[in-house]
Coordinates of N, CA and C and ligand atoms in Angstrom, one line a residue:
M485 N 1.2 -5.3 19.1 CA 2.3 -5.1 18.3 C 2.9 -6.1 17.6
Y486 N 3.7 -5.8 16.6 CA 4.1 -7.2 15.4 C 5.8 -6.9 16.0
T487 N 6.3 -8.2 16.1 CA 7.4 -8.7 16.2 C 8.4 -9.7 15.4
C488 N 8.4 -9.4 14.0 CA 8.9 -10.3 13.3 C 10.5 -10.7 13.1
S489 N 10.7 -9.3 13.7 CA 12.6 -9.7 13.9 C 12.8 -10.7 14.7
S490 N 11.9 -11.1 15.8 CA 12.3 -11.8 16.8 C 11.4 -13.6 16.4
C491 N 10.5 -13.7 15.4 CA 10.1 -14.5 15.1 C 10.9 -15.7 14.8
A492 N 10.9 -17.0 15.4 CA 11.4 -18.3 14.6 C 10.7 -19.0 13.9
L493 N 9.4 -18.7 13.5 CA 8.8 -19.6 12.8 C 9.0 -19.2 11.0
H494 N 8.7 -18.3 11.0 CA 9.0 -17.4 9.6 C 7.9 -18.4 8.5
S495 N 6.8 -18.8 9.1 CA 5.8 -19.6 8.4 C 5.3 -18.5 7.4
C496 N 6.0 -17.5 7.1 CA 5.0 -16.5 5.7 C 6.4 -17.0 4.8
T497 N 7.2 -17.6 4.7 CA 8.1 -17.8 3.9 C 7.8 -19.5 3.0
E498 N 6.8 -20.0 3.6 CA 5.7 -21.5 3.4 C 4.6 -21.3 2.5
E499 N 4.3 -22.2 1.6 CA 3.2 -22.1 1.0 C 2.0 -22.1 1.7
N500 N 1.9 -23.0 2.2 CA 0.3 -23.0 3.2 C 0.7 -23.2 5.0
P501 N 1.4 -22.6 5.7 CA 1.6 -22.5 6.9 C 0.7 -23.1 7.7
E502 N 0.8 -23.7 8.4 CA 0.1 -24.7 9.6 C 0.0 -23.8 11.0
K503 N 1.1 -23.0 11.3 CA 0.9 -22.2 12.3 C 2.1 -21.0 12.1
V504 N 0.9 -20.2 12.9 CA 1.8 -18.8 13.0 C 1.8 -17.9 14.4
P505 N 2.6 -17.2 14.8 CA 2.6 -16.9 15.9 C 1.5 -15.8 16.2
K506 N 1.3 -15.9 17.5 CA -0.1 -15.0 18.3 C 0.0 -13.8 17.1
N507 N 1.0 -12.8 17.3 CA 0.7 -11.8 16.8 C 1.3 -11.3 15.2
C508 N 1.0 -12.3 14.6 CA 1.6 -12.7 13.1 C 0.6 -11.6 12.7
P509 N 1.4 -10.9 11.8 CA 0.8 -9.6 10.9 C -0.2 -10.4 9.9
M510 N 0.1 -11.7 9.8 CA -0.4 -12.5 8.4 C -2.0 -12.4 9.2
K511 N -2.3 -12.3 10.1 CA -3.7 -12.2 10.9 C -4.4 -11.3 10.1
H512 N -4.2 -10.4 9.8 CA -4.9 -9.2 9.3 C -4.7 -9.4 7.4
P513 N -5.9 -10.5 6.9 CA -5.6 -10.4 5.6 C -6.4 -9.4 5.2
Q514 N -6.9 -8.5 5.3 CA -7.9 -7.6 4.8 C -6.6 -6.4 4.5
L515 N -5.9 -6.1 5.7 CA -4.6 -5.2 5.3 C -3.9 -5.7 4.3
L516 N -3.4 -6.9 4.4 CA -2.6 -7.3 3.6 C -3.3 -7.8 1.7
E517 N -4.7 -7.3 2.1 CA -5.3 -7.2 0.6 C -5.0 -6.3 -0.1
E518 N -5.3 -4.9 1.0 CA -5.4 -4.0 0.6 C -3.8 -3.7 -0.1
A519 N -2.6 -3.8 0.5 CA -1.4 -3.8 0.7 C -1.2 -4.3 -1.2
F520 N -1.7 -5.3 -1.4 CA -1.7 -6.4 -2.7 C -2.3 -5.0 -3.5
Q521 N -3.3 -4.9 -3.7 CA -4.0 -3.9 -4.1 C -3.1 -2.8 -4.7
E522 N -2.5 -2.4 -3.9 CA -0.9 -1.1 -4.5 C -0.3 -1.7 -5.7
Y523 N -0.1 -2.7 -5.2 CA 0.9 -3.1 -6.4 C 0.0 -3.3 -7.8
E524 N -0.9 -3.6 -7.8 CA -1.8 -4.0 -9.4 C -1.7 -2.4 -9.2
K525 N -1.7 -1.1 -8.9 CA -1.7 0.1 -9.6 C -0.6 0.4 -10.6
P526 N -1.3 1.0 -11.8 CA -0.2 1.1 -13.0 C 1.2 1.7 -12.8
E527 N 1.0 2.8 -11.4 CA 2.6 3.3 -10.8 C 3.0 2.7 -10.4
N528 N 3.0 1.3 -9.9 CA 3.4 0.1 -8.8 C 4.0 -1.0 -9.9
R529 N 2.8 -1.1 -10.5 CA 3.5 -2.7 -10.9 C 4.1 -3.2 -11.8
E530 N 4.7 -2.4 -13.2 CA 6.0 -2.7 -13.5 C 7.1 -2.4 -12.7
F531 N 7.0 -1.7 -11.7 CA 7.9 -1.1 -11.1 C 8.5 -2.0 -10.4
Y532 N 7.6 -2.7 -9.7 CA 7.9 -3.8 -8.7 C 8.1 -4.9 -9.1
I533 N 7.5 -5.4 -10.3 CA 8.0 -6.5 -10.7 C 9.6 -6.5 -11.7
K534 N 9.8 -5.4 -12.3 CA 11.1 -5.2 -12.5 C 12.4 -4.8 -11.4
S535 N 11.9 -4.7 -10.1 CA 12.8 -4.7 -8.9 C 12.9 -6.2 -8.8
T536 N 11.9 -7.1 -8.7 CA 11.9 -8.3 -8.3 C 13.0 -9.3 -9.4
E537 N 12.6 -8.7 -10.7 CA 13.3 -9.5 -11.6 C 14.8 -8.9 -11.4
I538 N 15.2 -8.1 -11.0 CA 16.8 -7.5 -10.9 C 17.0 -8.6 -10.1
E539 N 16.3 -8.9 -8.9 CA 16.7 -9.4 -7.7 C 17.3 -10.6 -8.0
Q540 N 16.6 -11.5 -9.5 CA 16.9 -12.5 -9.5 C 18.4 -12.2 -10.6
M541 N 17.8 -11.6 -11.8 CA 19.2 -11.6 -12.8 C 20.5 -11.7 -12.0
G542 N 20.8 -10.5 -10.9 CA 22.2 -10.5 -10.5 C 22.4 -11.3 -9.4
Y543 N 21.4 -12.3 -9.0 CA 21.7 -12.5 -7.1 C 23.2 -13.1 -7.0
C544 N 23.9 -12.6 -6.1 CA 24.4 -13.2 -5.0 C 26.0 -12.6 -6.6
R545 N 25.6 -11.8 -7.5 CA 26.7 -11.9 -8.7 C 26.9 -9.9 -8.6
W546 N 25.7 -9.3 -8.7 CA 26.0 -7.6 -9.3 C 25.9 -7.3 -7.8
P547 N 26.6 -6.3 -7.6 CA 27.3 -5.2 -6.3 C 26.0 -4.0 -6.5
R548 N 25.4 -3.7 -5.6 CA 24.2 -2.4 -5.7 C 24.0 -1.6 -7.1
L549 N 25.7 -0.8 -7.0 CA 25.3 -0.2 -8.7 C 25.1 -0.8 -9.5
K550 N 25.7 -2.1 -9.4 CA 24.9 -2.4 -11.2 C 24.0 -3.1 -11.2
E551 N 23.4 -3.6 -9.8 CA 21.5 -3.9 -9.9 C 20.8 -2.7 -10.0
T552 N 21.4 -1.2 -9.8 CA 20.7 0.2 -10.0 C 20.7 -0.1 -11.5
L553 N 22.0 0.2 -12.0 CA 22.6 0.4 -13.3 C 21.4 -0.4 -14.2
E554 N 21.3 -1.6 -14.2 CA 20.0 -2.6 -14.7 C 18.9 -2.3 -14.7
F555 N 18.5 -2.1 -13.4 CA 17.3 -1.5 -13.1 C 16.3 -0.5 -13.9
C556 N 17.8 0.7 -13.7 CA 17.3 1.8 -14.4 C 17.2 1.2 -16.2
K557 N 17.9 0.6 -16.8 CA 17.7 0.3 -18.1 C 16.1 -0.7 -18.5
Q558 N 16.2 -1.3 -17.2 CA 14.7 -2.5 -17.5 C 13.7 -1.3 -17.6
M559 N 13.9 0.0 -16.8 CA 12.7 0.8 -16.4 C 12.6 1.8 -17.8
N560 N 13.3 1.6 -18.6 CA 13.5 2.4 -19.9 C 13.7 3.9 -19.1
Y561 N 14.3 4.1 -18.1 CA 14.5 5.4 -17.8 C 15.5 6.4 -19.1
H562 N 15.2 7.7 -18.8 CA 16.3 8.3 -19.7 C 16.9 9.3 -19.1
R563 N 16.3 10.1 -17.8 CA 16.3 11.1 -16.7 C 16.6 10.3 -15.3
L564 N 18.0 10.9 -14.7 CA 18.1 10.3 -13.4 C 18.7 11.2 -12.5
G565 N 18.1 11.4 -11.3 CA 18.6 12.6 -10.5 C 19.9 11.6 -9.5
V566 N 20.3 12.7 -9.4 CA 21.4 12.0 -8.0 C 21.7 13.5 -6.8
A567 N 21.2 12.9 -5.8 CA 20.9 13.9 -4.6 C 22.8 13.1 -3.7
F568 N 23.1 14.1 -3.6 CA 24.3 13.8 -3.0 C 25.2 14.5 -1.9
C569 N 25.7 14.1 -1.0 CA 26.4 14.5 0.4 C 27.6 15.2 -0.6
M570 N 28.2 16.3 0.1 CA 29.1 17.3 -0.5 C 30.7 16.4 0.0
G571 N 30.4 15.6 1.0 CA 31.3 14.8 1.2 C 31.5 13.3 1.0
L572 N 30.7 13.4 -0.5 CA 30.6 12.0 -1.5 C 30.6 12.8 -2.7
S573 N 31.2 14.1 -2.8 CA 31.3 14.6 -3.9 C 31.8 13.7 -5.3
K574 N 33.1 12.9 -4.5 CA 33.8 12.3 -5.4 C 33.1 11.0 -6.3
E575 N 32.6 10.7 -5.2 CA 32.1 9.4 -5.6 C 30.3 10.1 -6.4
A576 N 29.9 10.6 -6.2 CA 28.6 11.4 -6.9 C 29.0 11.2 -8.5
K577 N 30.7 12.1 -8.6 CA 30.9 12.3 -10.1 C 31.1 11.2 -10.5
I578 N 31.6 9.9 -9.8 CA 32.5 8.3 -10.4 C 30.7 8.1 -10.7
I579 N 30.1 8.1 -9.9 CA 28.1 7.1 -10.4 C 27.7 8.6 -11.7
A580 N 27.9 9.2 -11.4 CA 26.8 10.2 -12.8 C 27.8 9.8 -14.3
D581 N 29.1 9.7 -13.8 CA 30.1 9.3 -15.2 C 29.5 8.3 -15.5
I582 N 29.4 6.9 -14.8 CA 29.1 5.7 -15.2 C 27.8 5.5 -15.7
F583 N 26.7 6.4 -14.9 CA 25.5 6.3 -15.9 C 25.3 7.0 -17.0
R584 N 26.2 8.2 -17.3 CA 25.9 8.5 -18.3 C 27.1 7.9 -19.5
K585 N 27.9 7.1 -19.3 CA 28.5 5.8 -20.0 C 27.2 5.3 -20.6
H586 N 26.5 5.0 -19.7 CA 25.2 3.9 -20.5 C 24.5 4.5 -20.6
G587 N 24.2 5.8 -21.2 CA 23.2 6.5 -21.7 C 22.4 7.4 -21.1
F588 N 22.4 7.6 -19.7 CA 21.3 8.1 -19.0 C 21.7 9.8 -19.3
E589 N 20.9 10.8 -19.0 CA 21.0 11.8 -18.3 C 21.3 12.2 -16.9
V590 N 21.9 12.2 -16.9 CA 22.1 12.5 -14.9 C 22.1 13.9 -15.0
V591 N 21.3 14.3 -13.7 CA 20.9 15.7 -13.1 C 21.6 15.7 -11.7
S592 N 22.3 16.3 -11.3 CA 23.1 16.2 -9.8 C 22.7 17.3 -8.5
V593 N 22.6 16.9 -7.4 CA 22.3 18.3 -6.5 C 23.2 18.1 -5.6
I594 N 23.7 18.6 -5.2 CA 25.0 18.9 -3.9 C 23.6 18.9 -2.4
C595 N 24.2 18.8 -1.4 CA 23.2 18.7 -0.2 C 23.3 20.0 0.4
K596 N 24.3 21.1 0.0 CA 24.9 22.4 0.3 C 23.7 23.1 -0.9
T597 N 23.5 22.9 -1.4 CA 22.6 23.8 -2.7 C 22.0 25.1 -1.7
G598 N 22.3 26.3 -2.3 CA 21.4 27.1 -1.6 C 21.8 27.9 -0.6
G599 N 23.3 27.4 0.1 CA 24.2 28.3 0.8 C 23.7 28.7 1.9
I600 N 22.4 28.0 2.8 CA 22.1 28.9 3.4 C 22.4 28.4 5.1
P601 N 22.9 29.8 5.7 CA 23.9 29.2 6.9 C 22.8 28.5 8.1
K602 N 23.4 27.6 8.9 CA 22.4 26.8 9.5 C 21.9 27.9 10.6
E603 N 22.2 28.7 11.3 CA 21.7 29.4 11.9 C 20.1 30.0 12.0
R604 N 20.1 29.8 10.2 CA 18.5 30.7 10.0 C 17.7 29.6 10.5
I605 N 17.8 27.9 10.1 CA 16.8 27.0 10.1 C 16.9 26.9 11.7
G606 N 17.8 27.4 12.6 CA 17.8 27.7 14.0 C 18.7 26.5 14.8
V607 N 20.0 25.6 14.1 CA 20.4 24.9 14.8 C 21.4 25.9 15.6
P608 N 21.4 25.3 16.8 CA 22.4 25.9 18.0 C 24.2 26.0 17.6
K609 N 24.6 26.9 17.8 CA 26.0 27.4 17.4 C 27.0 26.1 17.7
E610 N 26.5 25.7 19.0 CA 27.1 24.6 19.7 C 27.0 23.3 19.2
Y611 N 25.9 22.9 17.5 CA 25.8 21.7 16.9 C 26.7 21.8 15.6
K612 N 26.7 22.9 15.3 CA 28.0 23.4 14.0 C 29.2 22.8 14.2
L613 N 29.7 22.1 13.4 CA 30.9 21.7 13.4 C 32.2 22.5 13.9
K614 N 31.7 23.6 13.3 CA 33.1 24.7 13.4 C 32.1 25.9 13.6
P615 N 32.0 26.0 14.9 CA 31.0 26.8 15.9 C 31.2 28.6 14.8
D616 N 32.3 29.1 14.5 CA 32.3 30.4 14.2 C 32.4 30.4 12.8
E617 N 32.3 29.5 12.3 CA 32.5 29.9 10.8 C 30.8 29.6 10.3
F618 N 31.0 30.7 8.8 CA 30.0 29.8 8.1 C 30.0 28.5 7.6
E619 N 28.5 28.1 8.1 CA 28.1 26.3 7.6 C 27.1 26.5 7.1
P620 N 26.6 26.0 5.5 CA 25.6 25.8 5.0 C 24.8 24.9 5.6
M621 N 23.7 24.8 5.8 CA 22.6 23.8 6.1 C 22.7 22.7 5.1
C622 N 22.9 21.5 5.3 CA 21.9 20.2 4.3 C 20.5 20.8 4.0
N623 N 20.4 20.7 2.7 CA 19.0 21.2 2.2 C 18.3 20.1 1.1
P624 N 17.9 18.9 1.7 CA 17.4 17.8 1.2 C 16.4 18.2 0.3
I625 N 15.6 19.2 1.3 CA 14.3 19.9 0.8 C 14.2 20.2 -0.7
A626 N 15.4 21.0 -1.1 CA 15.4 21.5 -2.1 C 16.2 20.9 -3.4
Q627 N 16.9 19.9 -2.6 CA 17.7 18.8 -3.3 C 16.6 18.0 -4.1
A628 N 15.6 17.8 -3.3 CA 14.2 17.2 -3.9 C 13.5 17.8 -5.0
K629 N 13.0 19.3 -4.6 CA 12.3 20.2 -5.4 C 13.3 20.4 -6.9
L630 N 14.2 20.7 -6.8 CA 15.3 21.1 -7.8 C 15.3 19.9 -8.7
L631 N 15.5 18.6 -8.5 CA 15.4 17.4 -9.1 C 13.9 17.1 -9.5
N632 N 12.5 17.6 -8.8 CA 11.4 17.5 -9.2 C 11.4 18.5 -10.1
E633 N 11.9 19.7 -10.4 CA 11.8 20.8 -11.1 C 12.3 20.1 -12.8
Q634 N 13.4 19.3 -12.6 CA 14.4 19.0 -13.6 C 13.4 17.6 -14.3
K635 N 12.3 17.1 -13.8 CA 11.9 16.1 -13.8 C 12.4 14.7 -14.2
T636 N 13.4 14.6 -13.3 CA 14.0 13.4 -13.2 C 13.1 12.0 -13.0
E637 N 13.2 11.2 -13.3 CA 12.2 9.9 -13.7 C 12.6 8.7 -12.3
F638 N 13.9 9.0 -11.9 CA 14.0 8.0 -11.1 C 15.2 9.2 -10.4
N639 N 15.0 8.9 -8.7 CA 16.8 9.5 -8.0 C 17.3 8.6 -7.2
I640 N 18.5 9.1 -7.6 CA 19.4 8.1 -6.5 C 20.2 8.8 -5.7
L641 N 19.9 8.2 -4.1 CA 20.2 8.8 -2.8 C 21.9 8.4 -2.6
V642 N 22.9 9.2 -2.7 CA 24.4 9.4 -2.3 C 25.0 9.9 -0.8
G643 N 25.0 8.9 -0.2 CA 25.4 9.2 1.2 C 24.6 10.5 2.1
L644 N 23.1 10.8 2.0 CA 22.2 12.0 2.8 C 22.8 11.5 4.3
C645 N 22.8 12.9 4.9 CA 22.4 12.3 6.5 C 21.4 11.8 7.0
V646 N 21.5 11.2 7.8 CA 20.6 10.3 8.8 C 19.1 11.6 8.9
G647 N 18.5 11.3 8.4 CA 17.1 11.8 8.7 C 16.6 13.0 7.6
H648 N 18.0 13.8 7.3 CA 18.2 14.3 5.7 C 17.4 13.5 4.5
D649 N 18.3 12.6 4.7 CA 17.2 11.3 3.5 C 15.9 11.3 3.9
S650 N 15.5 11.4 5.0 CA 14.3 10.6 5.2 C 13.1 12.3 4.9
M651 N 13.9 13.1 4.7 CA 13.2 14.6 4.0 C 13.4 14.5 2.3
F652 N 14.4 13.8 2.1 CA 14.6 13.7 0.7 C 13.4 12.9 0.5
Y653 N 13.1 11.7 0.9 CA 12.2 10.5 0.6 C 11.1 11.6 0.2
K654 N 10.6 12.0 1.5 CA 9.1 12.9 2.1 C 8.9 14.0 0.5
Y655 N 10.1 14.5 0.1 CA 9.6 15.3 -1.1 C 10.3 15.4 -2.2
S656 N 10.5 14.0 -2.7 CA 10.8 13.7 -3.7 C 9.7 13.2 -4.6
Q657 N 9.3 13.6 -5.7 CA 8.2 12.9 -6.4 C 8.6 12.1 -7.3
A658 N 10.0 11.8 -7.9 CA 10.5 10.7 -8.4 C 10.6 9.5 -7.2
L659 N 10.4 8.5 -7.5 CA 10.8 7.1 -6.5 C 12.3 7.2 -6.1
V660 N 12.5 6.6 -5.3 CA 14.2 7.1 -4.8 C 15.0 5.6 -4.4
T661 N 16.3 5.8 -4.6 CA 16.8 4.7 -4.2 C 18.3 4.7 -3.3
T662 N 18.2 4.0 -2.0 CA 19.8 4.8 -2.1 C 20.9 3.3 -2.3
L663 N 21.8 4.3 -2.7 CA 22.6 4.1 -3.6 C 23.9 4.1 -2.1
I664 N 24.3 4.5 -1.7 CA 25.1 4.5 -0.8 C 24.7 5.2 0.9
A665 N 24.5 4.5 1.9 CA 23.9 4.8 2.7 C 24.9 5.5 3.9
K666 N 25.2 6.7 4.0 CA 26.5 7.4 4.9 C 26.6 6.7 6.1
D667 N 27.8 6.4 6.4 CA 28.7 5.9 7.6 C 30.2 6.9 7.6
R668 N 30.1 7.6 8.4 CA 31.5 8.6 8.0 C 32.5 7.5 8.7
V669 N 32.5 7.0 9.6 CA 33.5 5.9 10.5 C 33.6 4.1 10.1
L670 N 32.8 3.9 9.1 CA 32.8 2.7 8.5 C 32.4 2.6 7.0
A671 N 33.0 3.2 6.2 CA 33.0 3.7 4.9 C 32.0 3.6 4.2
H672 N 31.2 3.8 4.7 CA 29.9 3.9 4.2 C 29.1 2.4 4.4
N673 N 29.1 1.8 5.2 CA 29.0 0.1 5.4 C 28.4 -0.1 6.6
P674 N 27.2 0.7 6.9 CA 26.6 0.8 8.2 C 26.3 -0.4 8.8
A675 N 26.1 -1.5 8.0 CA 26.0 -2.8 8.3 C 27.3 -3.6 9.2
G676 N 28.7 -2.5 9.1 CA 29.6 -3.3 9.8 C 29.3 -3.0 11.4
A677 N 28.4 -2.4 11.8 CA 28.0 -2.1 13.1 C 27.2 -2.8 13.7
V678 N 26.4 -3.3 13.0 CA 25.2 -4.6 13.1 C 26.3 -5.7 13.2
Y679 N 26.8 -6.2 12.5 CA 28.0 -7.2 12.6 C 29.1 -7.2 13.7
C680 N 29.3 -6.2 14.3 CA 29.7 -6.2 15.2 C 29.4 -6.0 16.5
A681 N 28.2 -6.0 16.4 CA 27.2 -5.7 17.6 C 27.2 -6.7 19.0
E682 N 27.5 -7.8 18.5 CA 27.3 -9.1 19.2 C 28.8 -9.1 19.9
G683 N 30.1 -8.6 19.2 CA 31.4 -8.6 19.5 C 31.7 -7.1 19.9
Y684 N 33.1 -6.5 18.9 CA 33.5 -5.5 19.7 C 32.4 -4.0 20.0
Y685 N 31.7 -4.2 19.0 CA 30.8 -2.8 19.5 C 29.6 -3.3 20.5
E686 N 29.6 -4.5 21.2 CA 28.5 -5.1 21.9 C 28.5 -3.8 23.1
T687 N 29.5 -3.5 23.3 CA 29.6 -2.6 25.1 C 29.5 -1.0 24.5
K688 N 29.7 -0.9 23.5 CA 29.3 0.4 23.2 C 28.0 1.0 22.9
L689 N 27.4 -0.2 22.1 CA 26.2 -0.1 21.5 C 25.0 0.1 23.1
Q690 N 25.3 -0.2 24.1 CA 24.4 -1.0 25.6 C 24.3 0.8 25.7
P691 N 22.7 1.2 25.7 CA 22.6 2.3 26.5 C 22.9 3.0 27.7
G692 N 23.5 3.9 27.4 CA 23.9 5.3 28.4 C 25.4 4.8 28.0
A693 N 26.2 4.2 27.1 CA 27.6 3.7 26.7 C 28.2 5.2 25.9
E694 N 29.2 5.1 26.2 CA 30.4 5.9 25.6 C 30.8 5.6 24.3
F695 N 30.4 6.2 23.4 CA 31.2 5.8 21.8 C 32.5 5.9 21.8
Ligands
LIG846 S1 4.8 -12.4 9.3 FE1 4.7 -14.0 10.6 S2 5.6 -15.7 9.8 FE2 6.5 -14.1 9.1 S3 7.9 -13.8 10.3 FE3 6.3 -12.5 10.7 S4 5.6 -13.4 12.4 FE4 6.9 -14.7 11.7

């Protein structure tokens, strides 16, 4: 099992490492070479190089929104998709308007599209936010398929729920970037809980603790 997150050596960041941990993934050169060959494929090569160039171009200066804009320009995209959560409708509009000002066509699809009640897929009533009212299910597969149908070249995800985002990634034909990772209590900054995990949130994040 690989445990890079516990590695103190980080020999992979050295040009010719003398020592690597026993369970280092680098002890699988064949697998690593197979992975490298994937970057050489035409559908990956330019995408990968441009995204690496963007890292350098705005390093520690550009917020992610600007990085995303510049990446889309570098890739010469024309038609973008925005898959967004209803709770971030305002943000989705701001984002779409900014991209349009920069010359992109933007197709956007909200998570509640289809208006299908949660009961239809089998969500128990007690897991609805308002159990006795009509509550449409989030529909990330439809969001992806609608953007596929619109032939978007690249999709930008804005605040889809944990797990719904995964289904969007699975069904989107275009590659996806996440501009906003939803966190309803931390102003969409999930890293905030990580930064507090050894402080204010320490006890709250223990197994069995009440939040
Ligand atoms: S790849 Fe190897 S050296 Fe790099 S962090 Fe993982 S275990 Fe450590």
